[in-house]
Amino acid sequence: MQQPVYFLSHGGGPWPWLDGPFRDGFAWLEASLKALPAQLPARPRAVLVVSGHWEEPGFTVSTAAQPGMVYDYYGFPEHTYHIRYPAPGAPDLAEEVVRLGAAAGIAIGRDPARGFDHGTFSMLQPIWPEADIPVLSLSLRADYDVPAHLALGRALAPLREQGVLIVGSGFSYHNLRQFGAGAAAPSAAFDAWLRHTLLDLAPEARADALLTWDQAPGARACHPREDHLIPLMVAIGAAGADPATCIYSQSDLRGGVTASSYRFGPDTTPSGFDRIGQALAEA
C-alpha cells in the first residue's frame, strides 16, 4: 500500500528530552507528530529521512545497520548529549536507494558511519518512541540546487509503493538570529505563500513555483540559508501529483514565528493541528 510523503518542521535541538518552557513551546508541534501514525494506511516498512542537518558535496545515504547519534546542537543540558534513539538502520533499503538514483542518472554515495542527527531523532521520538521501525538517512546536496532535489524525490518515489515513508525534515522557518516578535511578519508572509503554493497550485505549478522560492515574500528573512527548506523539494518530487494537506501550523511559535508541516497523499482530511486554518475558518 502506497505511503504518503511528509515535510515536517522538526523543532529545536533535543526538545523531546527537555522539560519546562522550551519544551512547552513545541506542544502543538508535538501533538501533530504524535497524530501522524494514524494518518498512514499501514505501518511503514521503513522511514527514509532527508534531514536539513546533513549535507554533503553529493547525495549520500546512510548504510549502518545500527546507526549512532549525531549531537549537532550546543548549549543544552548534559543529559541531552547521551540520549539514544535506537532504531535500526536499513542497509538493504540503502542499496535500493542507490539503485533508484543510478537509474535516474543521480549518483548517491554511501556512508557506513553516519548516525541520526536531531533533525531525525527529535522528529521521530514523538512519532515512534519505541524506535522499532528501521530508519535510514539521506543527505542534502550542499549546493541546495532545487531541480536536483526535486529530481531526487522523483527517483525515489517508487519506494512509497514498497511501504517506505519518505520524510523531508526541516523547518518552514529557520533563522536562528531572529525569533520572537521580529519574526512574526516575515514568517507569516512566507508561510502564506508556501501554503498557497502547496495547497492551491497544481502539482507541476507548485514545483515550478518552488524553483524561485527565494523571490517569495519574506523568503530570505525566513531562510538566510535554505538547508531547512530544501528537504521540502525532495518531498515534492516524491509526492508526484498527490495533493497536499497542512497537518500542523501555528503563528505563535517561539514568541511569534509562523511554522507549518505538510502531508502529500490522496487523503486530504485536516489533522486538527492547524491554528491558522482554524482562525481563518472562524473569521
Short mmCIF file of C-alpha atoms in Angstrom, two decimals:
data_model
loop_
_atom_site.label_atom_id
_atom_site.label_comp_id
_atom_site.label_asym_id
_atom_site.label_seq_id
_atom_site.Cartn_x
_atom_site.Cartn_y
_atom_site.Cartn_z
CA MET A 1 0.00 0.00 0.00
CA GLN A 2 1.41 3.36 -1.04
CA GLN A 3 2.68 5.58 1.78
CA PRO A 4 2.20 9.35 1.77
CA VAL A 5 5.10 11.81 1.88
CA TYR A 6 5.75 14.43 4.54
CA PHE A 7 7.57 17.69 5.03
CA LEU A 8 7.84 18.16 8.78
CA SER A 9 9.03 21.06 10.87
CA HIS A 10 11.14 19.22 13.43
CA GLY A 11 11.51 21.69 16.30
CA GLY A 12 14.63 22.91 18.05
CA GLY A 13 17.51 20.78 19.28
CA PRO A 14 16.67 17.80 21.53
CA TRP A 15 13.36 19.30 22.66
CA PRO A 16 11.50 15.98 23.33
CA TRP A 17 14.04 15.21 26.08
CA LEU A 18 13.59 18.56 27.86
CA ASP A 19 11.13 19.97 30.37
CA GLY A 20 9.94 23.49 31.01
CA PRO A 21 9.13 26.45 28.74
CA PHE A 22 11.37 25.42 25.83
CA ARG A 23 9.67 22.02 25.57
CA ASP A 24 6.24 23.54 26.18
CA GLY A 25 6.74 25.85 23.22
CA PHE A 26 6.63 22.82 20.93
CA ALA A 27 3.47 21.30 22.45
CA TRP A 28 1.34 21.94 19.35
CA LEU A 29 4.04 20.53 17.09
CA GLU A 30 4.43 17.53 19.39
CA ALA A 31 0.72 16.80 19.27
CA SER A 32 0.77 16.89 15.47
CA LEU A 33 3.71 14.48 15.34
CA LYS A 34 2.04 12.06 17.73
CA ALA A 35 -1.01 12.08 15.46
CA LEU A 36 0.98 11.13 12.37
CA PRO A 37 0.81 7.29 12.59
CA ALA A 38 -2.99 7.43 12.46
CA GLN A 39 -2.74 9.18 9.08
CA LEU A 40 -0.87 6.28 7.47
CA PRO A 41 -2.50 3.46 5.50
CA ALA A 42 -0.26 0.89 7.20
CA ARG A 43 2.75 0.64 9.44
CA PRO A 44 5.78 1.67 7.34
CA ARG A 45 8.36 -0.88 6.30
CA ALA A 46 10.97 1.82 6.96
CA VAL A 47 11.34 5.59 7.18
CA LEU A 48 13.63 7.48 4.81
CA VAL A 49 14.55 10.85 6.34
CA VAL A 50 16.03 13.71 4.35
CA SER A 51 17.26 15.96 7.14
CA GLY A 52 18.21 19.61 6.92
CA HIS A 53 21.07 18.74 9.28
CA TRP A 54 23.01 16.55 6.87
CA GLU A 55 24.57 17.88 3.70
CA GLU A 56 27.38 16.52 1.56
CA PRO A 57 29.00 17.54 -1.75
CA GLY A 58 26.91 14.78 -3.35
CA PHE A 59 23.80 12.92 -2.27
CA THR A 60 24.71 10.27 0.30
CA VAL A 61 22.72 7.58 2.08
CA SER A 62 23.46 6.02 5.46
CA THR A 63 24.18 2.30 5.33
CA ALA A 64 24.77 1.45 9.01
CA ALA A 65 22.78 -1.46 10.42
CA GLN A 66 22.78 0.18 13.87
CA PRO A 67 23.23 3.95 13.38
CA GLY A 68 24.78 6.01 16.15
CA MET A 69 23.87 9.52 17.22
CA VAL A 70 24.96 12.93 15.97
CA TYR A 71 24.55 15.56 18.69
CA ASP A 72 24.52 18.52 16.32
CA TYR A 73 23.47 21.21 18.80
CA TYR A 74 25.05 23.17 21.62
CA GLY A 75 24.11 24.81 24.88
CA PHE A 76 21.66 22.14 26.04
CA PRO A 77 21.77 20.14 29.33
CA GLU A 78 24.42 17.45 29.64
CA HIS A 79 21.93 14.59 29.54
CA THR A 80 20.90 15.53 26.00
CA TYR A 81 24.37 14.53 24.78
CA HIS A 82 23.77 10.97 25.95
CA ILE A 83 20.24 10.33 24.66
CA ARG A 84 19.62 7.47 22.26
CA TYR A 85 17.12 6.80 19.52
CA PRO A 86 17.95 3.12 18.97
CA ALA A 87 16.07 2.45 15.75
CA PRO A 88 17.79 0.00 13.41
CA GLY A 89 19.16 1.13 10.09
CA ALA A 90 18.16 -0.31 6.72
CA PRO A 91 21.28 -1.29 4.74
CA ASP A 92 19.34 -3.28 2.14
CA LEU A 93 17.00 -0.38 1.54
CA ALA A 94 20.00 1.93 1.25
CA GLU A 95 21.18 -0.17 -1.69
CA GLU A 96 17.77 0.21 -3.30
CA VAL A 97 18.08 3.99 -2.86
CA VAL A 98 21.45 3.90 -4.62
CA ARG A 99 19.97 1.76 -7.41
CA LEU A 100 16.99 4.04 -7.95
CA GLY A 101 19.26 7.06 -8.06
CA ALA A 102 21.53 5.41 -10.64
CA ALA A 103 18.53 4.50 -12.79
CA ALA A 104 17.63 8.20 -12.90
CA GLY A 105 21.20 9.31 -13.56
CA ILE A 106 21.72 10.53 -9.98
CA ALA A 107 24.82 9.40 -8.13
CA ILE A 108 24.20 8.56 -4.47
CA GLY A 109 27.14 7.73 -2.24
CA ARG A 110 27.21 5.50 0.83
CA ASP A 111 28.18 6.43 4.38
CA PRO A 112 28.51 3.50 6.80
CA ALA A 113 29.29 5.76 9.76
CA ARG A 114 26.52 8.37 9.63
CA GLY A 115 24.21 8.36 12.64
CA PHE A 116 20.90 10.07 13.42
CA ASP A 117 21.08 13.86 13.71
CA HIS A 118 18.50 15.82 15.67
CA GLY A 119 16.52 16.55 12.51
CA THR A 120 15.88 12.81 12.55
CA PHE A 121 15.72 11.67 16.17
CA SER A 122 13.93 14.69 17.67
CA MET A 123 11.30 14.45 14.96
CA LEU A 124 10.84 10.66 15.23
CA GLN A 125 10.78 10.42 19.03
CA PRO A 126 7.19 11.74 19.41
CA ILE A 127 6.01 9.72 16.40
CA TRP A 128 7.51 6.32 17.25
CA PRO A 129 9.02 6.48 20.75
CA GLU A 130 9.53 2.71 20.62
CA ALA A 131 12.16 3.29 17.88
CA ASP A 132 11.22 -0.05 16.34
CA ILE A 133 10.86 0.96 12.68
CA PRO A 134 14.04 0.91 10.53
CA VAL A 135 15.31 4.38 9.64
CA LEU A 136 17.81 5.47 7.04
CA SER A 137 19.11 8.95 6.38
CA LEU A 138 19.70 10.69 3.06
CA SER A 139 21.77 13.84 2.82
CA LEU A 140 21.08 17.07 1.02
CA ARG A 141 23.45 18.13 -1.70
CA ALA A 142 25.42 21.07 -0.38
CA ASP A 143 24.73 23.29 -3.38
CA TYR A 144 20.99 23.29 -2.44
CA ASP A 145 20.11 23.01 -6.12
CA VAL A 146 16.32 22.88 -6.26
CA PRO A 147 15.91 20.98 -9.56
CA ALA A 148 18.42 18.35 -8.38
CA HIS A 149 16.48 17.75 -5.15
CA LEU A 150 13.16 17.62 -6.98
CA ALA A 151 14.68 15.04 -9.35
CA LEU A 152 15.98 13.02 -6.40
CA GLY A 153 12.48 12.88 -4.93
CA ARG A 154 11.02 11.73 -8.25
CA ALA A 155 13.66 8.99 -8.49
CA LEU A 156 12.82 7.71 -5.01
CA ALA A 157 9.04 7.83 -5.41
CA PRO A 158 8.79 4.06 -6.17
CA LEU A 159 9.82 3.40 -2.56
CA ARG A 160 6.38 4.57 -1.49
CA GLU A 161 4.81 1.52 -3.15
CA GLN A 162 7.23 -0.64 -1.15
CA GLY A 163 5.87 0.68 2.15
CA VAL A 164 8.62 3.23 2.75
CA LEU A 165 7.63 6.53 4.35
CA ILE A 166 9.62 9.43 2.88
CA VAL A 167 10.01 12.41 5.22
CA GLY A 168 11.65 15.73 4.47
CA SER A 169 12.67 17.02 7.91
CA GLY A 170 13.42 20.70 8.18
CA PHE A 171 11.58 23.81 9.28
CA SER A 172 9.34 26.12 7.29
CA TYR A 173 11.04 28.97 9.21
CA HIS A 174 14.72 28.79 10.09
CA ASN A 175 16.50 31.99 11.00
CA LEU A 176 18.35 31.35 14.25
CA ARG A 177 19.19 35.03 14.67
CA GLN A 178 15.61 36.18 14.62
CA PHE A 179 12.96 34.50 16.70
CA GLY A 180 10.16 36.18 18.60
CA ALA A 181 8.21 39.27 17.57
CA GLY A 182 10.71 40.26 14.88
CA ALA A 183 9.97 37.05 13.02
CA ALA A 184 6.19 37.49 13.03
CA ALA A 185 5.71 39.44 9.81
CA PRO A 186 8.23 37.68 7.54
CA SER A 187 7.33 34.19 8.76
CA ALA A 188 3.61 34.84 8.32
CA ALA A 189 4.18 36.19 4.81
CA PHE A 190 6.35 33.30 3.73
CA ASP A 191 4.07 30.74 5.35
CA ALA A 192 1.06 32.16 3.49
CA TRP A 193 2.97 31.91 0.20
CA LEU A 194 4.06 28.36 0.95
CA ARG A 195 0.56 27.31 1.96
CA HIS A 196 -0.90 28.72 -1.26
CA THR A 197 1.84 27.13 -3.35
CA LEU A 198 1.46 23.66 -1.85
CA LEU A 199 -2.30 23.53 -1.32
CA ASP A 200 -3.75 25.58 -4.17
CA LEU A 201 -1.47 25.08 -7.17
CA ALA A 202 -1.49 22.08 -9.48
CA PRO A 203 1.45 19.70 -8.93
CA GLU A 204 3.51 20.95 -11.90
CA ALA A 205 2.81 24.56 -10.98
CA ARG A 206 3.83 24.10 -7.35
CA ALA A 207 7.14 22.55 -8.40
CA ASP A 208 7.72 25.45 -10.79
CA ALA A 209 6.93 27.97 -8.06
CA LEU A 210 9.45 26.35 -5.72
CA LEU A 211 12.21 26.90 -8.30
CA THR A 212 12.04 30.60 -7.39
CA TRP A 213 11.11 30.21 -3.71
CA ASP A 214 13.65 32.90 -2.77
CA GLN A 215 11.50 35.51 -4.50
CA ALA A 216 8.54 34.79 -2.25
CA PRO A 217 7.52 37.33 0.41
CA GLY A 218 9.81 37.08 3.44
CA ALA A 219 11.78 34.22 1.90
CA ARG A 220 15.33 35.21 2.76
CA ALA A 221 14.34 36.63 6.13
CA CYS A 222 12.96 33.17 6.96
CA HIS A 223 15.72 31.18 5.27
CA PRO A 224 19.04 33.03 5.11
CA ARG A 225 20.42 29.54 4.43
CA GLU A 226 17.91 27.21 2.86
CA ASP A 227 19.15 24.00 4.46
CA HIS A 228 15.86 23.55 6.36
CA LEU A 229 13.69 24.25 3.32
CA ILE A 230 15.44 22.04 0.75
CA PRO A 231 14.09 18.76 2.26
CA LEU A 232 10.71 20.01 1.03
CA MET A 233 11.98 19.77 -2.55
CA VAL A 234 12.72 16.07 -2.17
CA ALA A 235 9.27 15.56 -0.65
CA ILE A 236 7.61 17.44 -3.52
CA GLY A 237 9.46 15.32 -6.07
CA ALA A 238 8.44 12.10 -4.34
CA ALA A 239 4.84 13.30 -3.95
CA GLY A 240 4.21 13.45 -7.70
CA ALA A 241 0.64 14.53 -8.36
CA ASP A 242 -0.59 13.91 -4.81
CA PRO A 243 -2.45 16.78 -3.14
CA ALA A 244 -1.09 18.46 -0.03
CA THR A 245 -2.62 18.90 3.39
CA CYS A 246 -1.35 21.24 6.10
CA ILE A 247 -1.16 18.96 9.13
CA TYR A 248 0.36 21.46 11.56
CA SER A 249 0.60 25.23 11.64
CA GLN A 250 0.84 27.85 14.33
CA SER A 251 1.59 31.54 14.41
CA ASP A 252 2.91 31.84 17.98
CA LEU A 253 5.90 29.50 17.96
CA ARG A 254 8.84 30.84 19.98
CA GLY A 255 7.01 34.12 20.59
CA GLY A 256 5.81 34.95 17.08
CA VAL A 257 7.06 32.53 14.42
CA THR A 258 4.61 31.01 11.96
CA ALA A 259 5.62 27.45 11.04
CA SER A 260 3.89 24.57 9.27
CA SER A 261 4.15 20.90 8.25
CA TYR A 262 2.61 19.18 5.24
CA ARG A 263 1.41 15.77 4.13
CA PHE A 264 1.22 14.71 0.49
CA GLY A 265 -1.22 11.92 -0.24
CA PRO A 266 -4.73 11.17 -1.52
CA ASP A 267 -6.42 11.68 1.85
CA THR A 268 -6.66 15.43 2.43
CA THR A 269 -8.57 15.30 5.72
CA PRO A 270 -7.17 18.02 8.02
CA SER A 271 -5.41 16.75 11.11
CA GLY A 272 -6.78 19.33 13.53
CA PHE A 273 -3.39 20.84 14.37
CA ASP A 274 -3.69 23.91 12.18
CA ARG A 275 -4.25 27.02 14.25
CA ILE A 276 -4.09 29.28 11.21
CA GLY A 277 -6.73 27.28 9.38
CA GLN A 278 -8.97 27.33 12.44
CA ALA A 279 -8.53 31.08 12.80
CA LEU A 280 -9.41 31.64 9.14
CA ALA A 281 -12.45 29.41 9.44
CA GLU A 282 -13.66 31.35 12.47
CA ALA A 283 -13.03 34.78 10.93
#
